[in-house]
Amino acid sequence: MIPSRILGTGHYVPDKVVTNFDVMKMMETTDEFIVTRTGVRRRRHAEADVGASDLAAEACRSAVADAGIEMNQVNLLITNTITPDHHDPGWGFFLQGELGLPGIAVMDIKEQCAGLIYGMSIADHFIRAGTYRHVLIACSEVLSKRIDGSYDGRNIGILLGDGAGAAVVGPSEDGETGIRSTILHADGAHAKALYTAAPGTALGKMQFVDKDDIDAGRVHFRMHGRTVFEHGVARMSEAAVESLEANGLTLEDIDLLIPHQANLRMLEAIIERVGIDREKVFINVQNHGNMASACLPIALDQARKAGRIAEGDLVMLVAFGSGFVWASALLQM
C-alpha cells in the first residue's frame, strides 16, 4: 500500500472585513457581549454575487500550485459545505466546472465542520489502494448568507464568517511523512441540537418548503448552545486523546494542535481539559469567526505559511460539528 500525505494547501477569504460593531447593525448585540461569549472580533463576509464554489475555486488553485502539480493531474474532487451554490445537485459539480476538471470523479460529502478530516480519510484510503493519485479536498462556506438576526438566531449569527480552504492529498514518496491516522465518529441522537429544519421532507406536509417555514424561521440555523458547547469540548478533547493513544504518542510529541475554530471559549476549555501548552495550539477565530468546515483547512494553510509548521512536524487536527460529527487526524508533515 502507498501511504499518503498532504502535498499542498491553500485558502481564500473575501476582502470585506466585518467587525463586531458592523454586526451590531444587523442584530441586537454588543461588541462586549460577542468578545466575552465567543472571542470573535472580526470576520470576513462575501459580496452578494459570490457563492461557495467561487471562494473554493481560489483556494483550490492555491492548493494545487502549492502541491507543485497541474490542475489536470487531480483525479478526484471531494467537497464539503453547508452553504451550497444551489440546493441540488451537489455544489462540488459547480466547483468542478469552475476548475475545468471534466470527467473526473466528484464526491460531495456533508460532514459539516469535520469535512476536511473526513475528506482526508477518504483520500488516504483511495491513495493507499492505488485508485487515485492526487485528491483535491475543498471546504467552503458563505455563512453570511445564512445569518438570522432575530432573537432565536443571533447566538449563531454573531459567530459566522466566510472563507474557503483546500488541500491536495497524494502519495508519500519517502514513506515516512504523511497521514498517520484519521479517526471518525458521529452520533445522530443529537442532530437537532444544531440544525436547519427546512427545506425538508420530514416537515409533515407535502411542500418541501413554504412561506410558513420562512415566517417561522425554520429556514435558519437553530442551536441549543449549552448542548453544543459541552459536546464540542468533550468530543474534541476525546478525539485528541484517542489520536495520541492510537499512535502510541504523548502530548509532548505533538508540535501543533489545530482545532476547529468554533469559538475561543470552546478552544480555551479544550486546551484546559487536554492539558496542552497553549503555545502549541493554532487559533485564528478572533479574526475569522466560525467558518464551519472552512475553519480547519484555512487554519492549516495559515499555520504552514506563518512558519508554525516545519518539515517533519507532528500536527494534530480535531473537529466537531452538527450531526453530531467529530474526528481527528495526525499528520507527519
Tab-separated table of C-alpha atoms in Angstrom:
chain	number	residue	atom	x	y	z
A	1	MET	CA	0.000	0.000	0.000
A	2	ILE	CA	1.112	3.547	-0.775
A	3	PRO	CA	0.998	5.928	2.217
A	4	SER	CA	-0.470	9.369	1.564
A	5	ARG	CA	0.448	12.864	2.648
A	6	ILE	CA	-0.610	16.494	2.325
A	7	LEU	CA	1.118	17.786	-0.807
A	8	GLY	CA	-0.271	21.317	-0.738
A	9	THR	CA	-2.733	23.636	0.966
A	10	GLY	CA	-4.460	26.878	0.061
A	11	HIS	CA	-7.146	29.221	1.316
A	12	TYR	CA	-9.147	32.257	0.322
A	13	VAL	CA	-11.218	34.748	2.318
A	14	PRO	CA	-13.273	37.684	0.999
A	15	ASP	CA	-11.835	41.196	1.198
A	16	LYS	CA	-14.720	42.623	3.229
A	17	VAL	CA	-13.876	42.799	6.958
A	18	VAL	CA	-16.890	42.836	9.285
A	19	THR	CA	-16.237	43.979	12.852
A	20	ASN	CA	-18.443	43.393	15.867
A	21	PHE	CA	-19.629	46.977	15.504
A	22	ASP	CA	-20.826	46.111	11.997
A	23	VAL	CA	-22.640	43.084	13.411
A	24	MET	CA	-24.361	45.393	15.901
A	25	LYS	CA	-26.109	46.989	12.903
A	26	MET	CA	-27.505	43.582	11.891
A	27	MET	CA	-28.887	42.451	15.250
A	28	GLU	CA	-29.308	43.429	18.874
A	29	THR	CA	-25.926	42.717	20.448
A	30	THR	CA	-22.766	44.478	21.640
A	31	ASP	CA	-19.046	44.192	20.996
A	32	GLU	CA	-18.519	43.335	24.669
A	33	PHE	CA	-21.097	40.527	24.527
A	34	ILE	CA	-19.586	38.988	21.380
A	35	VAL	CA	-15.996	39.162	22.655
A	36	THR	CA	-16.919	37.846	26.116
A	37	ARG	CA	-19.005	34.932	24.821
A	38	THR	CA	-17.033	33.978	21.707
A	39	GLY	CA	-13.714	35.807	21.492
A	40	VAL	CA	-14.547	36.886	17.923
A	41	ARG	CA	-13.606	40.461	16.990
A	42	ARG	CA	-13.909	40.402	13.191
A	43	ARG	CA	-14.742	38.090	10.327
A	44	ARG	CA	-14.958	38.238	6.501
A	45	HIS	CA	-18.198	38.387	4.514
A	46	ALA	CA	-18.568	37.758	0.791
A	47	GLU	CA	-20.431	40.012	-1.612
A	48	ALA	CA	-23.938	39.117	-2.813
A	49	ASP	CA	-22.787	37.681	-6.139
A	50	VAL	CA	-20.284	35.250	-4.576
A	51	GLY	CA	-21.097	31.592	-3.917
A	52	ALA	CA	-19.307	28.743	-2.167
A	53	SER	CA	-17.758	27.485	-5.404
A	54	ASP	CA	-16.322	30.946	-6.160
A	55	LEU	CA	-14.428	31.054	-2.871
A	56	ALA	CA	-13.389	27.418	-3.178
A	57	ALA	CA	-12.019	27.815	-6.707
A	58	GLU	CA	-9.479	30.377	-5.441
A	59	ALA	CA	-8.441	28.133	-2.540
A	60	CYS	CA	-8.166	25.088	-4.816
A	61	ARG	CA	-5.938	26.841	-7.329
A	62	SER	CA	-3.636	27.907	-4.483
A	63	ALA	CA	-3.508	24.385	-3.046
A	64	VAL	CA	-2.757	22.779	-6.415
A	65	ALA	CA	0.026	25.301	-7.085
A	66	ASP	CA	1.420	24.702	-3.595
A	67	ALA	CA	1.439	20.961	-4.286
A	68	GLY	CA	3.578	21.535	-7.370
A	69	ILE	CA	1.169	19.824	-9.749
A	70	GLU	CA	-1.118	20.941	-12.559
A	71	MET	CA	-4.895	21.079	-12.140
A	72	ASN	CA	-5.318	18.358	-14.790
A	73	GLN	CA	-3.391	15.957	-12.553
A	74	VAL	CA	-6.230	15.925	-9.995
A	75	ASN	CA	-8.055	12.570	-10.167
A	76	LEU	CA	-10.771	13.065	-7.522
A	77	LEU	CA	-12.502	16.140	-6.106
A	78	ILE	CA	-14.024	15.905	-2.606
A	79	THR	CA	-16.166	18.842	-1.482
A	80	ASN	CA	-17.885	19.839	1.750
A	81	THR	CA	-20.179	22.761	2.652
A	82	ILE	CA	-23.410	23.703	4.445
A	83	THR	CA	-23.841	26.740	2.161
A	84	PRO	CA	-24.026	25.220	-1.343
A	85	ASP	CA	-24.379	27.226	-4.536
A	86	HIS	CA	-27.785	25.624	-5.051
A	87	HIS	CA	-29.834	23.017	-3.179
A	88	ASP	CA	-29.061	20.403	-5.799
A	89	PRO	CA	-27.108	18.944	-7.426
A	90	GLY	CA	-24.165	18.871	-5.029
A	91	TRP	CA	-22.099	22.047	-5.110
A	92	GLY	CA	-18.982	20.058	-5.981
A	93	PHE	CA	-20.192	19.749	-9.555
A	94	PHE	CA	-20.359	23.539	-9.892
A	95	LEU	CA	-16.843	23.777	-8.466
A	96	GLN	CA	-15.670	21.084	-10.883
A	97	GLY	CA	-16.891	23.242	-13.749
A	98	GLU	CA	-15.119	26.339	-12.415
A	99	LEU	CA	-11.851	24.418	-12.074
A	100	GLY	CA	-12.071	22.896	-15.550
A	101	LEU	CA	-11.929	19.275	-14.419
A	102	PRO	CA	-14.312	17.428	-16.759
A	103	GLY	CA	-14.668	13.682	-16.407
A	104	ILE	CA	-13.045	13.137	-13.009
A	105	ALA	CA	-14.953	11.747	-10.034
A	106	VAL	CA	-16.632	14.209	-7.665
A	107	MET	CA	-17.642	13.256	-4.134
A	108	ASP	CA	-19.863	15.803	-2.398
A	109	ILE	CA	-19.831	14.912	1.302
A	110	LYS	CA	-21.685	16.707	4.087
A	111	GLU	CA	-19.727	16.290	7.297
A	112	GLN	CA	-20.124	19.877	8.482
A	113	CYS	CA	-17.127	21.178	10.454
A	114	ALA	CA	-15.309	17.829	10.226
A	115	GLY	CA	-15.362	17.895	6.419
A	116	LEU	CA	-11.605	18.244	5.942
A	117	ILE	CA	-10.750	15.264	8.150
A	118	TYR	CA	-13.465	13.069	6.637
A	119	GLY	CA	-12.244	14.098	3.190
A	120	MET	CA	-8.642	13.337	4.120
A	121	SER	CA	-9.649	9.906	5.382
A	122	ILE	CA	-11.425	9.114	2.107
A	123	ALA	CA	-8.460	10.422	0.097
A	124	ASP	CA	-5.986	8.453	2.186
A	125	HIS	CA	-7.818	5.178	1.596
A	126	PHE	CA	-8.159	5.751	-2.159
A	127	ILE	CA	-4.464	6.592	-2.490
A	128	ARG	CA	-3.365	3.646	-0.358
A	129	ALA	CA	-5.475	1.382	-2.562
A	130	GLY	CA	-3.896	2.857	-5.692
A	131	THR	CA	-7.281	4.004	-7.044
A	132	TYR	CA	-6.330	7.694	-7.285
A	133	ARG	CA	-3.024	9.564	-7.119
A	134	HIS	CA	-3.994	13.195	-6.482
A	135	VAL	CA	-7.124	14.049	-4.473
A	136	LEU	CA	-8.270	17.655	-4.066
A	137	ILE	CA	-10.378	18.432	-0.985
A	138	ALA	CA	-12.316	21.709	-0.784
A	139	CYS	CA	-14.270	23.101	2.161
A	140	SER	CA	-16.060	26.394	1.526
A	141	GLU	CA	-18.683	28.400	3.415
A	142	VAL	CA	-20.637	31.579	2.729
A	143	LEU	CA	-22.292	31.667	6.133
A	144	SER	CA	-23.026	35.398	5.960
A	145	LYS	CA	-25.939	34.492	3.681
A	146	ARG	CA	-27.430	32.343	6.439
A	147	ILE	CA	-27.351	34.920	9.234
A	148	ASP	CA	-30.617	35.322	11.126
A	149	GLY	CA	-30.511	38.468	13.247
A	150	SER	CA	-33.628	37.564	15.261
A	151	TYR	CA	-33.533	36.681	18.948
A	152	ASP	CA	-33.608	32.958	18.085
A	153	GLY	CA	-30.751	33.166	15.613
A	154	ARG	CA	-28.321	35.695	16.992
A	155	ASN	CA	-26.480	33.182	19.239
A	156	ILE	CA	-25.118	31.736	15.981
A	157	GLY	CA	-25.244	34.859	13.823
A	158	ILE	CA	-22.619	36.720	15.880
A	159	LEU	CA	-20.074	33.992	15.073
A	160	LEU	CA	-20.340	33.492	11.353
A	161	GLY	CA	-17.682	34.243	8.764
A	162	ASP	CA	-16.981	33.286	5.150
A	163	GLY	CA	-13.991	31.570	3.605
A	164	ALA	CA	-12.639	28.515	1.810
A	165	GLY	CA	-9.736	26.158	2.318
A	166	ALA	CA	-8.344	23.328	0.229
A	167	ALA	CA	-5.774	20.560	0.427
A	168	VAL	CA	-4.182	18.212	-2.079
A	169	VAL	CA	-3.508	14.692	-0.836
A	170	GLY	CA	-1.126	12.480	-2.772
A	171	PRO	CA	1.394	9.656	-2.340
A	172	SER	CA	4.177	9.924	0.214
A	173	GLU	CA	7.249	9.067	-1.814
A	174	ASP	CA	9.548	8.673	1.204
A	175	GLY	CA	7.067	6.566	3.165
A	176	GLU	CA	7.994	8.474	6.317
A	177	THR	CA	5.934	11.665	6.136
A	178	GLY	CA	2.202	11.513	5.698
A	179	ILE	CA	-1.212	10.917	7.212
A	180	ARG	CA	-0.519	8.780	10.265
A	181	SER	CA	-4.182	8.285	11.194
A	182	THR	CA	-7.719	9.563	10.719
A	183	ILE	CA	-10.369	8.677	13.300
A	184	LEU	CA	-14.026	9.398	12.535
A	185	HIS	CA	-17.118	9.493	14.777
A	186	ALA	CA	-20.761	10.597	14.729
A	187	ASP	CA	-23.829	10.478	16.981
A	188	GLY	CA	-27.138	11.295	15.311
A	189	ALA	CA	-29.008	11.260	18.621
A	190	HIS	CA	-28.098	14.945	18.950
A	191	ALA	CA	-28.751	16.018	15.356
A	192	LYS	CA	-31.435	18.526	16.329
A	193	ALA	CA	-29.223	20.357	18.825
A	194	LEU	CA	-27.873	22.311	15.833
A	195	TYR	CA	-29.837	22.023	12.592
A	196	THR	CA	-31.981	23.709	9.965
A	197	ALA	CA	-35.467	22.219	9.684
A	198	ALA	CA	-36.454	23.463	6.216
A	199	PRO	CA	-36.347	22.774	3.334
A	200	GLY	CA	-37.010	19.112	4.077
A	201	THR	CA	-39.192	16.060	3.643
A	202	ALA	CA	-39.769	15.464	7.371
A	203	LEU	CA	-41.947	18.540	7.985
A	204	GLY	CA	-45.280	16.731	7.996
A	205	LYS	CA	-46.579	18.324	4.797
A	206	MET	CA	-46.322	17.899	1.060
A	207	GLN	CA	-44.375	21.106	0.424
A	208	PHE	CA	-40.583	20.897	0.552
A	209	VAL	CA	-40.577	24.490	1.816
A	210	ASP	CA	-43.283	27.142	2.032
A	211	LYS	CA	-43.936	30.663	3.281
A	212	ASP	CA	-44.837	29.358	6.733
A	213	ASP	CA	-41.353	27.811	7.034
A	214	ILE	CA	-39.821	31.188	6.216
A	215	ASP	CA	-42.097	33.135	8.573
A	216	ALA	CA	-41.489	30.659	11.422
A	217	GLY	CA	-37.711	30.764	10.956
A	218	ARG	CA	-37.401	27.080	10.079
A	219	VAL	CA	-35.072	28.001	7.196
A	220	HIS	CA	-32.456	29.285	9.676
A	221	PHE	CA	-29.950	27.560	11.950
A	222	ARG	CA	-31.248	26.791	15.407
A	223	MET	CA	-28.845	25.817	18.164
A	224	HIS	CA	-29.093	24.597	21.731
A	225	GLY	CA	-25.944	26.391	22.800
A	226	ARG	CA	-25.131	24.591	26.035
A	227	THR	CA	-25.529	21.139	24.485
A	228	VAL	CA	-23.328	22.038	21.520
A	229	PHE	CA	-20.683	23.650	23.721
A	230	GLU	CA	-20.469	20.753	26.176
A	231	HIS	CA	-20.344	18.088	23.470
A	232	GLY	CA	-17.916	20.123	21.377
A	233	VAL	CA	-15.439	20.414	24.238
A	234	ALA	CA	-15.817	16.795	25.300
A	235	ARG	CA	-15.688	15.222	21.836
A	236	MET	CA	-12.732	17.250	20.522
A	237	SER	CA	-10.808	16.597	23.739
A	238	GLU	CA	-11.547	12.880	23.470
A	239	ALA	CA	-10.563	12.887	19.803
A	240	ALA	CA	-7.171	14.364	20.670
A	241	VAL	CA	-6.524	11.738	23.335
A	242	GLU	CA	-7.747	8.934	21.058
A	243	SER	CA	-5.387	10.053	18.321
A	244	LEU	CA	-2.437	10.023	20.706
A	245	GLU	CA	-3.311	6.562	22.014
A	246	ALA	CA	-3.806	5.145	18.515
A	247	ASN	CA	-0.297	6.274	17.565
A	248	GLY	CA	1.441	5.485	20.863
A	249	LEU	CA	2.280	9.144	21.495
A	250	THR	CA	2.015	11.748	24.251
A	251	LEU	CA	1.238	15.466	24.124
A	252	GLU	CA	4.970	16.172	24.239
A	253	ASP	CA	5.313	14.536	20.817
A	254	ILE	CA	2.825	16.920	19.194
A	255	ASP	CA	4.280	20.037	17.596
A	256	LEU	CA	0.979	21.755	16.813
A	257	LEU	CA	-2.707	21.153	17.533
A	258	ILE	CA	-5.166	22.738	15.103
A	259	PRO	CA	-8.754	22.501	16.357
A	260	HIS	CA	-11.956	23.532	14.627
A	261	GLN	CA	-12.329	27.250	15.381
A	262	ALA	CA	-15.853	27.100	16.865
A	263	ASN	CA	-15.304	29.939	19.305
A	264	LEU	CA	-12.492	31.000	21.616
A	265	ARG	CA	-14.226	29.887	24.816
A	266	MET	CA	-14.585	26.346	23.485
A	267	LEU	CA	-10.922	26.292	22.454
A	268	GLU	CA	-9.834	27.507	25.885
A	269	ALA	CA	-11.878	24.756	27.528
A	270	ILE	CA	-10.315	22.125	25.252
A	271	ILE	CA	-6.802	23.387	25.997
A	272	GLU	CA	-7.501	23.108	29.720
A	273	ARG	CA	-9.121	19.673	29.507
A	274	VAL	CA	-6.442	18.148	27.269
A	275	GLY	CA	-3.632	19.834	29.196
A	276	ILE	CA	-1.689	21.024	26.180
A	277	ASP	CA	0.519	24.114	26.170
A	278	ARG	CA	-1.429	26.970	24.556
A	279	GLU	CA	1.666	27.843	22.521
A	280	LYS	CA	1.192	24.525	20.735
A	281	VAL	CA	-2.367	25.402	19.643
A	282	PHE	CA	-3.135	27.388	16.491
A	283	ILE	CA	-6.004	29.863	16.969
A	284	ASN	CA	-7.381	32.339	14.432
A	285	VAL	CA	-11.055	32.559	15.460
A	286	GLN	CA	-10.639	36.137	16.718
A	287	ASN	CA	-10.037	37.363	13.174
A	288	HIS	CA	-12.197	34.992	11.140
A	289	GLY	CA	-15.078	33.879	13.317
A	290	ASN	CA	-16.612	30.447	12.858
A	291	MET	CA	-16.435	29.431	9.190
A	292	ALA	CA	-17.787	25.898	9.754
A	293	SER	CA	-15.940	23.412	7.512
A	294	ALA	CA	-13.625	26.092	6.121
A	295	CYS	CA	-12.058	26.696	9.545
A	296	LEU	CA	-9.734	23.707	9.594
A	297	PRO	CA	-8.185	23.909	6.096
A	298	ILE	CA	-7.761	27.691	6.410
A	299	ALA	CA	-6.046	27.295	9.788
A	300	LEU	CA	-3.808	24.533	8.418
A	301	ASP	CA	-2.751	26.670	5.472
A	302	GLN	CA	-2.198	29.762	7.610
A	303	ALA	CA	-0.130	27.787	10.109
A	304	ARG	CA	2.072	26.445	7.304
A	305	LYS	CA	2.500	29.837	5.650
A	306	ALA	CA	3.251	31.522	9.009
A	307	GLY	CA	6.066	29.082	9.762
A	308	ARG	CA	4.235	27.391	12.625
A	309	ILE	CA	4.713	24.020	10.900
A	310	ALA	CA	8.145	22.755	9.879
A	311	GLU	CA	9.131	19.731	7.811
A	312	GLY	CA	8.777	16.588	9.897
A	313	ASP	CA	6.468	18.169	12.496
A	314	LEU	CA	3.631	16.159	14.007
A	315	VAL	CA	0.386	18.086	13.544
A	316	MET	CA	-2.930	17.034	15.034
A	317	LEU	CA	-6.289	18.172	13.657
A	318	VAL	CA	-9.512	17.826	15.643
A	319	ALA	CA	-13.011	18.894	14.650
A	320	PHE	CA	-16.598	18.794	15.877
A	321	GLY	CA	-19.761	19.787	14.082
A	322	SER	CA	-23.502	19.425	13.844
A	323	GLY	CA	-24.788	15.936	13.400
A	324	PHE	CA	-23.072	15.442	15.832
A	325	VAL	CA	-19.878	14.566	13.970
A	326	TRP	CA	-16.306	14.665	15.227
A	327	ALA	CA	-12.907	13.480	14.035
A	328	SER	CA	-9.147	13.653	14.452
A	329	ALA	CA	-6.167	13.361	12.119
A	330	LEU	CA	-2.466	13.044	12.820
A	331	LEU	CA	-0.118	14.331	10.137
A	332	GLN	CA	3.643	13.905	9.825
A	333	MET	CA	4.444	16.971	7.731
